[in-house]
């Protein structure tokens, strides 16, 4: 849990704020605020928080944040709150941008099918407002992203398939580099016209990217004059292109998408309407299972699906056949089950699963109880009984955050659980429940069902939104320049 010792953090509030008694703790913080609050102080606080989107969302929450930062910075509350806002790309005008080379880190990690076709372009569309603002103000945009988790140069993880869609959405032909650093890239940058866009090759083709190697970050930075981070989906990674590069480029500012995501998620999830449910699935078990611990501090109901569940089953002594399992997380799974019980959180694991005899769209499949997965079979979706139980649990909620599909939804046979949950959330959204979907594949699933537009918020970051929910600081955000304090 982040303590917000630094006044410049951009994380969610502490567990006291997010506890089931959040509204009363918010009020008590307000009372604590009053002795140090002057009327001008309040105005400054409000101004700083409005920049983050708090004031419109919830004045009580806004003041609570002010109070918390105020106490964390020993009497320098007003200055701290104002400085907490990050400088925005919207603060940069033509005077700052014309003719300048701007390194834009986006998260263009979109799903591709076997023929390299984009199956969901949400993340590309989300990156467009920042790119357009820059080119309309005469900047030369050097656009970068990762795709997947390649080990070295891997053609199937090239960003080349993204060029046509990017060009169409931006409205100009995007030039593609075959590398992300080096003399060839430098030549392309030098020939880029004002208002032009150069897409670098997958930044993860260099292992130095994920190591956040300073020398590598310096090479990336050498391509540009200033930096914009708009990669919310990767803001929880301290990599060379998300964090290291900021040490060498000034100003380093937040893009519109990054700001929009933070504004919504910090506001909605720090003080959720209760009961508050989280649904966690997908395949990134090792990076998400840890999040469950802190979700147990914040949620009333926790539903688990996807590849996540088999580690829990195995930890309970069940056989899981050849399903996805993280052997080194078995003890953690056991302790999480115990913790949920102790905390009175309703942690639901699917009672039945759809199993397959191979990982393929044409696999033979059948529904079995979770306790009866035979050897040689793997669980690829939640079963009908589980869908019913999950739907009933969700009926009782007021806020739901969902990250990670319930099954291998890319194969029609194993998409039923994910689609049922997507439809249920759409239905509840129509009834006033706050529904937040995070993660590349989860969003793709919701798009596939055609219900994305009815959800309260579609987040381009799965892991990032969960870490924000945990109260962790996002390194990609922390590294950015603070906004200049505004006089009110
Ligand atoms: N039971 C399962 N076994 C293996 N993979 C699964 C299972 N359930 C879901 N998945 C896979 O999880 C992937 C998405 O996981 P993840 O990246 O964690 O989600 P997100 O991108 O929404 O954060 C999908 O490609 C899906 O096929
Ligand atoms: O797809 C992503 O994260 P997500 O699956 O948690 O939404 C981001 O692009 C980050 O990718 P990473 O988890 O390989 O660092």
Short mmCIF file of C-alpha atoms and ligand atoms in Angstrom, two decimals:
data_model
loop_
_atom_site.label_atom_id
_atom_site.label_comp_id
_atom_site.label_asym_id
_atom_site.label_seq_id
_atom_site.Cartn_x
_atom_site.Cartn_y
_atom_site.Cartn_z
CA UNK A 1 0.00 0.00 0.00
CA UNK A 2 1.35 3.38 -0.95
CA UNK A 3 1.60 5.75 1.95
CA UNK A 4 1.66 8.88 -0.18
CA UNK A 5 4.63 10.12 1.80
CA UNK A 6 5.55 12.07 -1.28
CA UNK A 7 3.16 14.86 -2.12
CA UNK A 8 3.60 14.15 -5.81
CA UNK A 9 2.07 10.69 -5.85
CA UNK A 10 -0.87 9.94 -8.07
CA UNK A 11 -2.22 6.86 -6.37
CA UNK A 12 -5.46 5.82 -4.77
CA UNK A 13 -6.21 6.49 -1.16
CA UNK A 14 -5.24 4.35 1.77
CA UNK A 15 -7.30 1.40 2.91
CA UNK A 16 -8.91 3.52 5.60
CA UNK A 17 -10.49 5.61 2.89
CA UNK A 18 -11.48 2.57 0.91
CA UNK A 19 -12.85 0.54 3.73
CA UNK A 20 -16.50 -0.24 4.02
CA UNK A 21 -16.78 2.75 6.30
CA UNK A 22 -15.34 5.06 3.70
CA UNK A 23 -18.02 7.70 3.87
CA UNK A 24 -17.66 8.12 7.62
CA UNK A 25 -13.87 8.16 7.45
CA UNK A 26 -14.10 10.76 4.70
CA UNK A 27 -16.22 12.93 6.94
CA UNK A 28 -13.89 12.56 9.88
CA UNK A 29 -10.98 13.62 7.69
CA UNK A 30 -12.94 16.67 6.73
CA UNK A 31 -13.22 17.60 10.39
CA UNK A 32 -9.47 17.16 10.80
CA UNK A 33 -8.93 19.41 7.86
CA UNK A 34 -10.73 22.40 9.29
CA UNK A 35 -8.14 23.76 11.79
CA UNK A 36 -5.54 24.27 9.05
CA UNK A 37 -7.90 25.34 6.32
CA UNK A 38 -8.16 28.93 5.27
CA UNK A 39 -10.62 29.99 2.63
CA UNK A 40 -7.81 30.70 0.18
CA UNK A 41 -6.28 27.34 1.04
CA UNK A 42 -9.49 25.63 0.11
CA UNK A 43 -9.66 27.45 -3.18
CA UNK A 44 -6.15 26.35 -4.03
CA UNK A 45 -6.92 22.80 -3.03
CA UNK A 46 -10.01 22.79 -5.18
CA UNK A 47 -8.08 24.14 -8.14
CA UNK A 48 -5.41 21.50 -7.84
CA UNK A 49 -7.94 18.74 -7.51
CA UNK A 50 -10.11 19.98 -10.35
CA UNK A 51 -7.09 19.46 -12.57
CA UNK A 52 -7.30 15.80 -11.59
CA UNK A 53 -11.04 15.63 -12.13
CA UNK A 54 -11.86 15.15 -8.45
CA UNK A 55 -14.00 18.13 -7.73
CA UNK A 56 -16.66 17.26 -10.27
CA UNK A 57 -16.72 13.65 -9.13
CA UNK A 58 -17.06 14.09 -5.40
CA UNK A 59 -16.29 17.19 -3.34
CA UNK A 60 -16.00 15.14 -0.16
CA UNK A 61 -13.43 12.91 -1.77
CA UNK A 62 -11.61 15.93 -3.15
CA UNK A 63 -11.32 17.42 0.28
CA UNK A 64 -10.30 14.12 1.74
CA UNK A 65 -7.43 13.88 -0.71
CA UNK A 66 -6.47 17.43 0.17
CA UNK A 67 -6.49 16.58 3.84
CA UNK A 68 -4.43 13.47 3.36
CA UNK A 69 -1.79 15.15 1.30
CA UNK A 70 -1.79 18.06 3.63
CA UNK A 71 -0.94 15.87 6.61
CA UNK A 72 1.60 13.85 4.60
CA UNK A 73 3.54 16.97 3.77
CA UNK A 74 3.74 18.48 7.25
CA UNK A 75 1.97 21.74 6.94
CA UNK A 76 2.64 22.31 3.26
CA UNK A 77 -0.72 21.00 2.19
CA UNK A 78 -1.75 23.71 -0.22
CA UNK A 79 1.48 23.61 -2.15
CA UNK A 80 1.47 19.83 -2.10
CA UNK A 81 -2.00 19.44 -3.53
CA UNK A 82 -1.36 21.86 -6.34
CA UNK A 83 1.96 20.25 -7.20
CA UNK A 84 0.40 16.78 -7.22
CA UNK A 85 -1.06 17.39 -10.67
CA UNK A 86 1.09 16.30 -13.55
CA UNK A 87 1.92 18.55 -16.43
CA UNK A 88 -0.33 17.78 -19.37
CA UNK A 89 0.19 17.67 -23.09
CA UNK A 90 -2.77 20.06 -23.15
CA UNK A 91 -0.54 22.64 -21.44
CA UNK A 92 1.76 22.59 -24.49
CA UNK A 93 0.85 25.00 -27.27
CA UNK A 94 2.18 25.61 -30.77
CA UNK A 95 4.85 27.85 -29.23
CA UNK A 96 6.17 24.83 -27.30
CA UNK A 97 5.61 22.25 -30.01
CA UNK A 98 6.20 23.68 -33.48
CA UNK A 99 9.12 21.88 -35.09
CA UNK A 100 9.88 19.95 -31.89
CA UNK A 101 10.54 16.20 -31.86
CA UNK A 102 8.15 14.64 -29.34
CA UNK A 103 8.68 11.11 -28.05
CA UNK A 104 5.20 9.69 -27.39
CA UNK A 105 4.99 6.41 -25.45
CA UNK A 106 1.61 4.84 -26.16
CA UNK A 107 0.23 1.40 -25.31
CA UNK A 108 -0.57 -0.02 -28.75
CA UNK A 109 -0.46 -3.58 -27.41
CA UNK A 110 -3.53 -4.68 -29.37
CA UNK A 111 -4.70 -8.24 -29.96
CA UNK A 112 -3.77 -9.67 -33.40
CA UNK A 113 -5.14 -12.86 -34.97
CA UNK A 114 -3.00 -15.52 -36.69
CA UNK A 115 -3.04 -13.44 -39.90
CA UNK A 116 -1.78 -10.34 -38.07
CA UNK A 117 -5.17 -8.62 -38.30
CA UNK A 118 -6.07 -6.32 -35.41
CA UNK A 119 -9.03 -7.88 -33.61
CA UNK A 120 -9.68 -4.91 -31.31
CA UNK A 121 -8.38 -1.40 -32.00
CA UNK A 122 -9.51 0.23 -28.72
CA UNK A 123 -5.97 1.06 -27.63
CA UNK A 124 -5.11 2.62 -31.00
CA UNK A 125 -8.24 4.78 -30.98
CA UNK A 126 -7.53 5.83 -27.41
CA UNK A 127 -4.06 7.12 -28.38
CA UNK A 128 -5.31 9.38 -31.18
CA UNK A 129 -6.32 12.60 -29.30
CA UNK A 130 -2.78 13.13 -27.99
CA UNK A 131 -1.18 12.42 -31.37
CA UNK A 132 -3.60 14.78 -33.14
CA UNK A 133 -2.99 17.57 -30.63
CA UNK A 134 0.74 17.28 -31.25
CA UNK A 135 0.62 17.20 -35.05
CA UNK A 136 -1.95 19.99 -35.22
CA UNK A 137 0.52 22.13 -33.27
CA UNK A 138 3.36 21.36 -35.67
CA UNK A 139 5.26 18.75 -33.64
CA UNK A 140 7.15 15.81 -35.17
CA UNK A 141 5.72 12.76 -33.40
CA UNK A 142 7.99 9.82 -32.62
CA UNK A 143 5.49 7.19 -31.56
CA UNK A 144 6.57 4.14 -29.57
CA UNK A 145 4.96 1.11 -28.00
CA UNK A 146 5.51 -2.50 -27.06
CA UNK A 147 3.46 -5.39 -28.43
CA UNK A 148 3.25 -8.62 -26.46
CA UNK A 149 6.15 -9.98 -24.47
CA UNK A 150 8.82 -10.81 -27.08
CA UNK A 151 12.17 -12.27 -26.12
CA UNK A 152 14.44 -10.39 -28.52
CA UNK A 153 13.53 -9.48 -32.10
CA UNK A 154 10.44 -11.52 -33.02
CA UNK A 155 8.72 -10.73 -36.36
CA UNK A 156 5.26 -11.74 -35.13
CA UNK A 157 5.50 -8.97 -32.52
CA UNK A 158 6.38 -6.26 -35.05
CA UNK A 159 4.30 -3.08 -34.96
CA UNK A 160 4.05 -3.09 -38.78
CA UNK A 161 0.45 -4.41 -38.87
CA UNK A 162 -0.66 -1.32 -36.92
CA UNK A 163 0.45 1.21 -39.54
CA UNK A 164 -2.64 1.17 -41.82
CA UNK A 165 -5.13 1.62 -38.94
CA UNK A 166 -2.99 4.27 -37.26
CA UNK A 167 -2.65 6.20 -40.54
CA UNK A 168 -6.39 5.99 -41.16
CA UNK A 169 -7.28 7.24 -37.69
CA UNK A 170 -4.69 10.03 -37.61
CA UNK A 171 -5.47 11.07 -41.18
CA UNK A 172 -1.89 11.04 -42.50
CA UNK A 173 0.48 8.30 -43.65
CA UNK A 174 2.49 7.09 -40.66
CA UNK A 175 6.13 6.22 -41.43
CA UNK A 176 7.41 3.00 -39.83
CA UNK A 177 10.96 2.47 -38.59
CA UNK A 178 12.48 -1.02 -38.45
CA UNK A 179 14.15 -0.34 -35.12
CA UNK A 180 13.56 1.81 -32.05
CA UNK A 181 17.08 3.29 -31.76
CA UNK A 182 20.15 3.71 -33.94
CA UNK A 183 21.34 5.57 -37.06
CA UNK A 184 18.54 4.43 -39.39
CA UNK A 185 15.93 5.68 -36.96
CA UNK A 186 17.84 8.94 -36.50
CA UNK A 187 17.77 9.46 -40.29
CA UNK A 188 14.02 8.93 -40.39
CA UNK A 189 13.53 11.37 -37.52
CA UNK A 190 15.69 13.95 -39.31
CA UNK A 191 13.54 13.69 -42.44
CA UNK A 192 10.23 13.84 -40.56
CA UNK A 193 8.23 16.97 -41.47
CA UNK A 194 6.47 19.14 -38.89
CA UNK A 195 3.15 17.41 -38.22
CA UNK A 196 4.56 14.01 -39.31
CA UNK A 197 4.39 10.72 -37.37
CA UNK A 198 7.14 8.08 -37.18
CA UNK A 199 6.24 4.76 -35.54
CA UNK A 200 9.23 3.06 -33.93
CA UNK A 201 9.54 -0.73 -33.90
CA UNK A 202 8.48 -2.69 -30.78
CA UNK A 203 10.54 -1.22 -27.90
CA UNK A 204 10.65 -4.65 -26.22
CA UNK A 205 12.84 -6.07 -28.98
CA UNK A 206 15.64 -4.79 -26.71
CA UNK A 207 15.93 -6.54 -23.34
CA UNK A 208 17.26 -3.23 -21.98
CA UNK A 209 13.74 -1.79 -22.30
CA UNK A 210 12.22 -3.89 -19.51
CA UNK A 211 15.42 -3.64 -17.47
CA UNK A 212 15.02 0.15 -17.57
CA UNK A 213 18.67 0.39 -18.58
CA UNK A 214 19.74 4.05 -18.30
CA UNK A 215 22.05 3.88 -21.33
CA UNK A 216 19.21 2.50 -23.40
CA UNK A 217 16.81 5.13 -22.10
CA UNK A 218 19.37 7.76 -23.11
CA UNK A 219 19.43 6.38 -26.67
CA UNK A 220 15.65 6.54 -26.92
CA UNK A 221 15.68 10.06 -25.49
CA UNK A 222 18.33 11.17 -27.99
CA UNK A 223 15.70 10.92 -30.73
CA UNK A 224 13.53 13.68 -29.27
CA UNK A 225 13.26 17.07 -27.55
CA UNK A 226 10.39 16.34 -25.19
CA UNK A 227 8.34 13.42 -23.88
CA UNK A 228 4.68 12.52 -23.57
CA UNK A 229 3.52 9.39 -21.75
CA UNK A 230 0.07 8.29 -22.88
CA UNK A 231 0.55 4.58 -22.18
CA UNK A 232 -1.82 4.08 -19.26
CA UNK A 233 -1.84 0.30 -19.84
CA UNK A 234 1.92 0.22 -19.24
CA UNK A 235 2.14 2.94 -16.57
CA UNK A 236 2.68 0.27 -13.89
CA UNK A 237 5.94 -0.77 -15.57
CA UNK A 238 9.19 1.10 -14.84
CA UNK A 239 10.71 0.52 -18.27
CA UNK A 240 13.15 2.59 -20.34
CA UNK A 241 10.41 4.07 -22.55
CA UNK A 242 7.93 4.66 -19.72
CA UNK A 243 10.19 5.81 -16.89
CA UNK A 244 13.91 5.91 -17.69
CA UNK A 245 13.52 8.23 -20.64
CA UNK A 246 12.00 10.98 -18.48
CA UNK A 247 15.41 11.52 -16.85
CA UNK A 248 16.73 12.81 -20.17
CA UNK A 249 13.77 14.67 -21.69
CA UNK A 250 12.22 17.86 -20.35
CA UNK A 251 9.43 18.52 -20.22
CA UNK A 252 7.98 15.03 -19.66
CA UNK A 253 4.22 15.32 -19.60
CA UNK A 254 1.04 13.23 -19.38
CA UNK A 255 -1.02 12.51 -22.49
CA UNK A 256 -4.79 12.95 -22.63
CA UNK A 257 -5.54 9.23 -22.26
CA UNK A 258 -3.33 8.84 -19.21
CA UNK A 259 -5.05 11.80 -17.58
CA UNK A 260 -8.52 10.59 -18.47
CA UNK A 261 -7.90 7.12 -17.04
CA UNK A 262 -6.48 8.47 -13.78
CA UNK A 263 -9.26 11.00 -13.39
CA UNK A 264 -11.93 8.35 -13.75
CA UNK A 265 -10.34 5.48 -11.87
CA UNK A 266 -9.05 7.46 -8.91
CA UNK A 267 -12.45 9.06 -8.47
CA UNK A 268 -14.61 5.98 -8.94
CA UNK A 269 -12.64 3.30 -7.21
CA UNK A 270 -11.24 5.15 -4.22
CA UNK A 271 -14.69 5.66 -2.79
CA UNK A 272 -16.87 3.04 -4.47
CA UNK A 273 -20.57 2.64 -4.04
CA UNK A 274 -21.04 -0.62 -2.14
CA UNK A 275 -21.33 -3.55 -2.35
CA UNK A 276 -18.14 -3.44 -4.41
CA UNK A 277 -17.22 -6.49 -6.50
CA UNK A 278 -14.05 -7.33 -8.40
CA UNK A 279 -13.89 -9.99 -11.09
CA UNK A 280 -10.39 -11.23 -11.89
CA UNK A 281 -9.53 -13.71 -14.63
CA UNK A 282 -7.23 -13.95 -17.62
CA UNK A 283 -3.90 -15.66 -18.00
CA UNK A 284 -1.38 -13.32 -16.32
CA UNK A 285 -1.76 -15.30 -13.13
CA UNK A 286 1.55 -14.44 -11.48
CA UNK A 287 1.12 -10.70 -11.96
CA UNK A 288 -2.52 -10.67 -10.88
CA UNK A 289 -2.71 -13.15 -8.03
CA UNK A 290 -0.84 -10.71 -5.79
CA UNK A 291 -3.46 -8.07 -6.45
CA UNK A 292 -6.08 -10.30 -4.88
CA UNK A 293 -4.57 -9.73 -1.45
CA UNK A 294 -5.26 -6.02 -1.58
CA UNK A 295 -8.60 -6.53 -3.30
CA UNK A 296 -9.62 -8.44 -0.19
CA UNK A 297 -9.08 -5.21 1.75
CA UNK A 298 -11.36 -3.22 -0.54
CA UNK A 299 -14.00 -5.48 -2.06
CA UNK A 300 -17.08 -7.06 -0.61
CA UNK A 301 -17.24 -9.73 -3.30
CA UNK A 302 -14.42 -11.25 -5.33
CA UNK A 303 -15.17 -13.50 -8.30
CA UNK A 304 -12.32 -15.49 -9.86
CA UNK A 305 -12.30 -17.01 -13.33
CA UNK A 306 -9.98 -17.60 -16.28
CA UNK A 307 -6.57 -19.18 -15.89
CA UNK A 308 -6.39 -17.85 -12.33
CA UNK A 309 -8.64 -20.50 -10.78
CA UNK A 310 -6.61 -23.66 -11.28
CA UNK A 311 -3.86 -22.50 -8.93
CA UNK A 312 -6.58 -22.12 -6.27
CA UNK A 313 -8.07 -25.53 -7.04
CA UNK A 314 -4.68 -27.21 -6.86
CA UNK A 315 -3.92 -25.42 -3.61
CA UNK A 316 -7.08 -27.05 -2.23
CA UNK A 317 -5.86 -30.48 -3.28
CA UNK A 318 -7.99 -30.85 -6.42
CA UNK A 319 -6.58 -32.31 -9.61
CA UNK A 320 -6.46 -29.82 -12.47
CA UNK A 321 -5.25 -31.98 -15.39
CA UNK A 322 -3.12 -29.89 -17.75
CA UNK A 323 -4.77 -26.56 -16.88
CA UNK A 324 -2.70 -23.40 -16.39
CA UNK A 325 -1.15 -23.49 -12.90
CA UNK A 326 1.48 -21.35 -11.16
CA UNK A 327 3.16 -23.91 -8.92
CA UNK A 328 5.06 -21.28 -6.95
CA UNK A 329 1.83 -19.48 -6.05
CA UNK A 330 0.07 -22.43 -4.38
CA UNK A 331 0.88 -21.26 -0.84
CA UNK A 332 -0.24 -17.76 -1.71
CA UNK A 333 -3.53 -19.12 -3.04
CA UNK A 334 -4.08 -21.06 0.20
CA UNK A 335 -3.40 -18.01 2.33
CA UNK A 336 -5.69 -15.85 0.19
CA UNK A 337 -8.57 -18.27 0.67
CA UNK A 338 -7.99 -18.16 4.44
CA UNK A 339 -7.73 -14.39 4.42
CA UNK A 340 -10.97 -13.99 2.48
CA UNK A 341 -12.72 -16.16 5.05
CA UNK A 342 -11.25 -14.21 7.97
CA UNK A 343 -12.24 -10.90 6.44
CA UNK A 344 -15.75 -12.01 5.55
CA UNK A 345 -15.17 -11.29 1.85
CA UNK A 346 -17.26 -13.45 -0.41
CA UNK A 347 -14.59 -15.06 -2.61
CA UNK A 348 -16.27 -17.19 -5.26
CA UNK A 349 -14.45 -19.77 -7.36
CA UNK A 350 -16.32 -21.44 -10.23
CA UNK A 351 -18.00 -24.66 -9.15
CA UNK A 352 -17.92 -26.10 -12.68
CA UNK A 353 -15.63 -25.64 -15.67
CA UNK A 354 -15.58 -26.31 -19.39
CA UNK A 355 -12.63 -28.57 -20.14
CA UNK A 356 -10.86 -29.34 -23.44
CA UNK A 357 -8.63 -32.15 -24.63
CA UNK A 358 -6.27 -29.67 -26.32
CA UNK A 359 -5.70 -25.92 -26.53
CA UNK A 360 -7.45 -25.36 -29.85
CA UNK A 361 -10.74 -23.97 -31.21
CA UNK A 362 -11.82 -27.43 -32.40
CA UNK A 363 -10.93 -29.25 -29.16
CA UNK A 364 -13.37 -31.76 -27.73
CA UNK A 365 -15.04 -30.20 -24.73
CA UNK A 366 -17.31 -31.01 -21.81
CA UNK A 367 -18.61 -29.45 -18.60
CA UNK A 368 -17.40 -31.01 -15.36
CA UNK A 369 -17.47 -30.09 -11.67
CA UNK A 370 -14.34 -28.19 -10.67
CA UNK A 371 -13.37 -31.19 -8.55
CA UNK A 372 -13.43 -33.61 -11.51
CA UNK A 373 -10.94 -32.43 -14.13
CA UNK A 374 -9.41 -35.60 -15.60
CA UNK A 375 -5.72 -35.97 -16.47
CA UNK A 376 -4.89 -34.73 -19.96
CA UNK A 377 -7.77 -32.21 -19.98
CA UNK A 378 -7.51 -28.49 -19.34
CA UNK A 379 -10.05 -25.97 -18.07
CA UNK A 380 -10.70 -23.26 -20.64
CA UNK A 381 -13.93 -21.64 -19.41
CA UNK A 382 -16.24 -21.41 -16.42
CA UNK A 383 -19.32 -23.64 -16.55
CA UNK A 384 -23.07 -22.85 -16.62
CA UNK A 385 -23.63 -23.36 -12.89
CA UNK A 386 -20.82 -20.90 -12.14
CA UNK A 387 -22.26 -18.34 -14.55
CA UNK A 388 -25.54 -18.53 -12.66
CA UNK A 389 -23.86 -18.15 -9.26
CA UNK A 390 -21.70 -15.26 -10.48
CA UNK A 391 -24.71 -13.48 -11.99
CA UNK A 392 -26.63 -13.79 -8.73
CA UNK A 393 -23.71 -12.39 -6.76
CA UNK A 394 -23.33 -9.47 -9.17
CA UNK A 395 -27.04 -8.63 -8.86
CA UNK A 396 -26.37 -7.40 -5.32
CA UNK A 397 -23.58 -4.95 -6.22
CA UNK A 398 -23.29 -1.21 -6.90
CA UNK A 399 -19.73 -1.08 -8.28
CA UNK A 400 -17.94 -3.75 -10.33
CA UNK A 401 -14.40 -3.76 -11.66
CA UNK A 402 -13.56 -6.53 -14.13
CA UNK A 403 -10.14 -7.53 -15.35
CA UNK A 404 -9.34 -10.71 -17.24
CA UNK A 405 -11.65 -12.92 -19.34
CA UNK A 406 -13.40 -15.89 -17.74
CA UNK A 407 -12.05 -18.24 -20.38
CA UNK A 408 -10.26 -18.52 -23.70
CA UNK A 409 -12.87 -16.30 -25.35
CA UNK A 410 -10.87 -16.16 -28.59
CA UNK A 411 -12.21 -19.70 -29.26
CA UNK A 412 -16.02 -19.62 -29.63
CA UNK A 413 -16.43 -22.88 -27.70
CA UNK A 414 -14.84 -21.31 -24.63
CA UNK A 415 -16.28 -17.80 -24.91
CA UNK A 416 -19.61 -18.49 -23.19
CA UNK A 417 -18.55 -17.55 -19.64
CA UNK A 418 -16.85 -14.32 -20.69
CA UNK A 419 -19.77 -13.31 -22.89
CA UNK A 420 -22.30 -14.07 -20.16
CA UNK A 421 -20.42 -11.88 -17.67
CA UNK A 422 -20.09 -9.10 -20.27
CA UNK A 423 -23.86 -9.20 -20.86
CA UNK A 424 -24.58 -9.22 -17.14
CA UNK A 425 -22.39 -6.15 -16.57
CA UNK A 426 -24.07 -4.38 -19.49
CA UNK A 427 -27.47 -5.15 -17.97
CA UNK A 428 -26.40 -3.91 -14.53
CA UNK A 429 -24.80 -0.80 -16.03
CA UNK A 430 -28.22 0.06 -17.45
CA UNK A 431 -29.60 -0.24 -13.90
CA UNK A 432 -27.13 2.29 -12.46
CA UNK A 433 -24.33 -0.01 -11.31
CA UNK A 434 -20.86 1.44 -11.96
CA UNK A 435 -19.08 -0.99 -14.29
CA UNK A 436 -15.37 -0.64 -15.03
CA UNK A 437 -13.65 -2.93 -17.52
CA UNK A 438 -9.86 -2.99 -17.63
CA UNK A 439 -7.30 -4.81 -19.75
CA UNK A 440 -6.58 -5.33 -23.42
CA UNK A 441 -8.26 -8.72 -23.69
CA UNK A 442 -11.15 -7.95 -21.35
CA UNK A 443 -11.98 -4.86 -23.37
CA UNK A 444 -11.67 -6.89 -26.58
CA UNK A 445 -14.14 -9.40 -25.13
CA UNK A 446 -16.63 -6.68 -24.22
CA UNK A 447 -16.23 -5.15 -27.70
CA UNK A 448 -16.81 -8.58 -29.24
CA UNK A 449 -20.13 -8.86 -27.41
CA UNK A 450 -21.00 -5.30 -28.55
CA UNK A 451 -21.63 -3.88 -25.08
CA UNK A 452 -18.54 -1.68 -24.56
CA UNK A 453 -20.51 1.54 -25.04
CA UNK A 454 -22.89 0.85 -22.15
CA UNK A 455 -20.16 0.29 -19.54
CA UNK A 456 -19.34 3.14 -17.14
CA UNK A 457 -15.65 3.11 -18.03
CA UNK A 458 -13.53 1.11 -20.43
CA UNK A 459 -9.96 1.22 -19.19
CA UNK A 460 -7.07 0.53 -21.54
CA UNK A 461 -5.06 -0.91 -18.64
CA UNK A 462 -5.81 -4.16 -16.84
CA UNK A 463 -2.76 -4.56 -14.62
CA UNK A 464 -2.38 -0.79 -14.36
CA UNK A 465 -5.96 -0.25 -13.17
CA UNK A 466 -5.60 -3.09 -10.66
CA UNK A 467 -2.36 -1.63 -9.30
CA UNK A 468 -4.03 1.75 -9.02
CA UNK A 469 -6.84 0.05 -7.14
CA UNK A 470 -4.24 -1.56 -4.87
CA UNK A 471 -3.03 1.90 -3.96
CA UNK A 472 0.31 1.44 -5.68
CA UNK A 473 2.13 4.29 -7.32
CA UNK A 474 2.45 3.98 -11.07
CA UNK A 475 6.09 4.62 -12.04
CA UNK A 476 5.16 5.90 -15.50
CA UNK A 477 3.04 8.61 -13.88
CA UNK A 478 5.35 9.43 -10.98
CA UNK A 479 8.21 10.16 -13.37
CA UNK A 480 6.35 12.96 -15.16
CA UNK A 481 6.86 16.67 -14.47
CA UNK A 482 4.56 18.31 -12.00
CA UNK A 483 2.18 20.93 -13.26
CA UNK A 484 3.06 24.52 -12.61
CA UNK A 485 0.97 25.70 -9.64
CA UNK A 486 -1.89 27.87 -10.78
CA UNK A 487 -2.87 31.00 -8.90
CA UNK A 488 -6.58 31.13 -8.20
N1 LIG B 1 -8.54 -21.01 -18.45
C1 LIG B 1 -7.65 -20.36 -19.21
N2 LIG B 1 -6.53 -20.96 -19.61
C2 LIG B 1 -5.63 -20.30 -20.38
N3 LIG B 1 -5.78 -19.04 -20.81
C3 LIG B 1 -6.90 -18.40 -20.43
C4 LIG B 1 -7.87 -19.00 -19.61
N4 LIG B 1 -8.87 -18.12 -19.41
C5 LIG B 1 -8.52 -17.00 -20.07
N5 LIG B 1 -7.35 -17.15 -20.69
C6 LIG B 1 -6.66 -16.20 -21.57
O1 LIG B 1 -6.35 -15.04 -20.85
C7 LIG B 1 -5.99 -14.05 -21.82
C8 LIG B 1 -6.21 -12.68 -21.24
O2 LIG B 1 -5.47 -12.57 -20.04
P1 LIG B 1 -4.93 -11.18 -19.47
O3 LIG B 1 -3.86 -10.65 -20.36
O4 LIG B 1 -4.56 -11.48 -18.05
O5 LIG B 1 -6.21 -10.25 -19.54
P2 LIG B 1 -6.30 -8.68 -19.86
O6 LIG B 1 -5.56 -8.42 -21.17
O7 LIG B 1 -7.75 -8.39 -19.97
O8 LIG B 1 -5.62 -8.00 -18.71
C9 LIG B 1 -6.85 -14.34 -23.04
O9 LIG B 1 -6.02 -14.43 -24.17
C10 LIG B 1 -7.52 -15.67 -22.69
O10 LIG B 1 -7.50 -16.57 -23.77
O1 LIG B 2 -1.73 -5.51 -22.02
C1 LIG B 2 -1.23 -4.92 -21.05
O2 LIG B 2 -1.58 -5.14 -19.78
P1 LIG B 2 -2.98 -5.82 -19.34
O3 LIG B 2 -3.09 -7.18 -20.01
O4 LIG B 2 -2.85 -5.93 -17.84
O5 LIG B 2 -4.08 -4.88 -19.73
C2 LIG B 2 -0.21 -3.83 -21.21
O6 LIG B 2 0.08 -3.59 -22.56
C3 LIG B 2 1.05 -4.15 -20.40
O7 LIG B 2 1.62 -5.31 -20.90
P2 LIG B 2 2.58 -6.21 -19.95
O8 LIG B 2 1.70 -6.82 -18.88
O9 LIG B 2 3.19 -7.23 -20.88
O10 LIG B 2 3.60 -5.26 -19.34
#
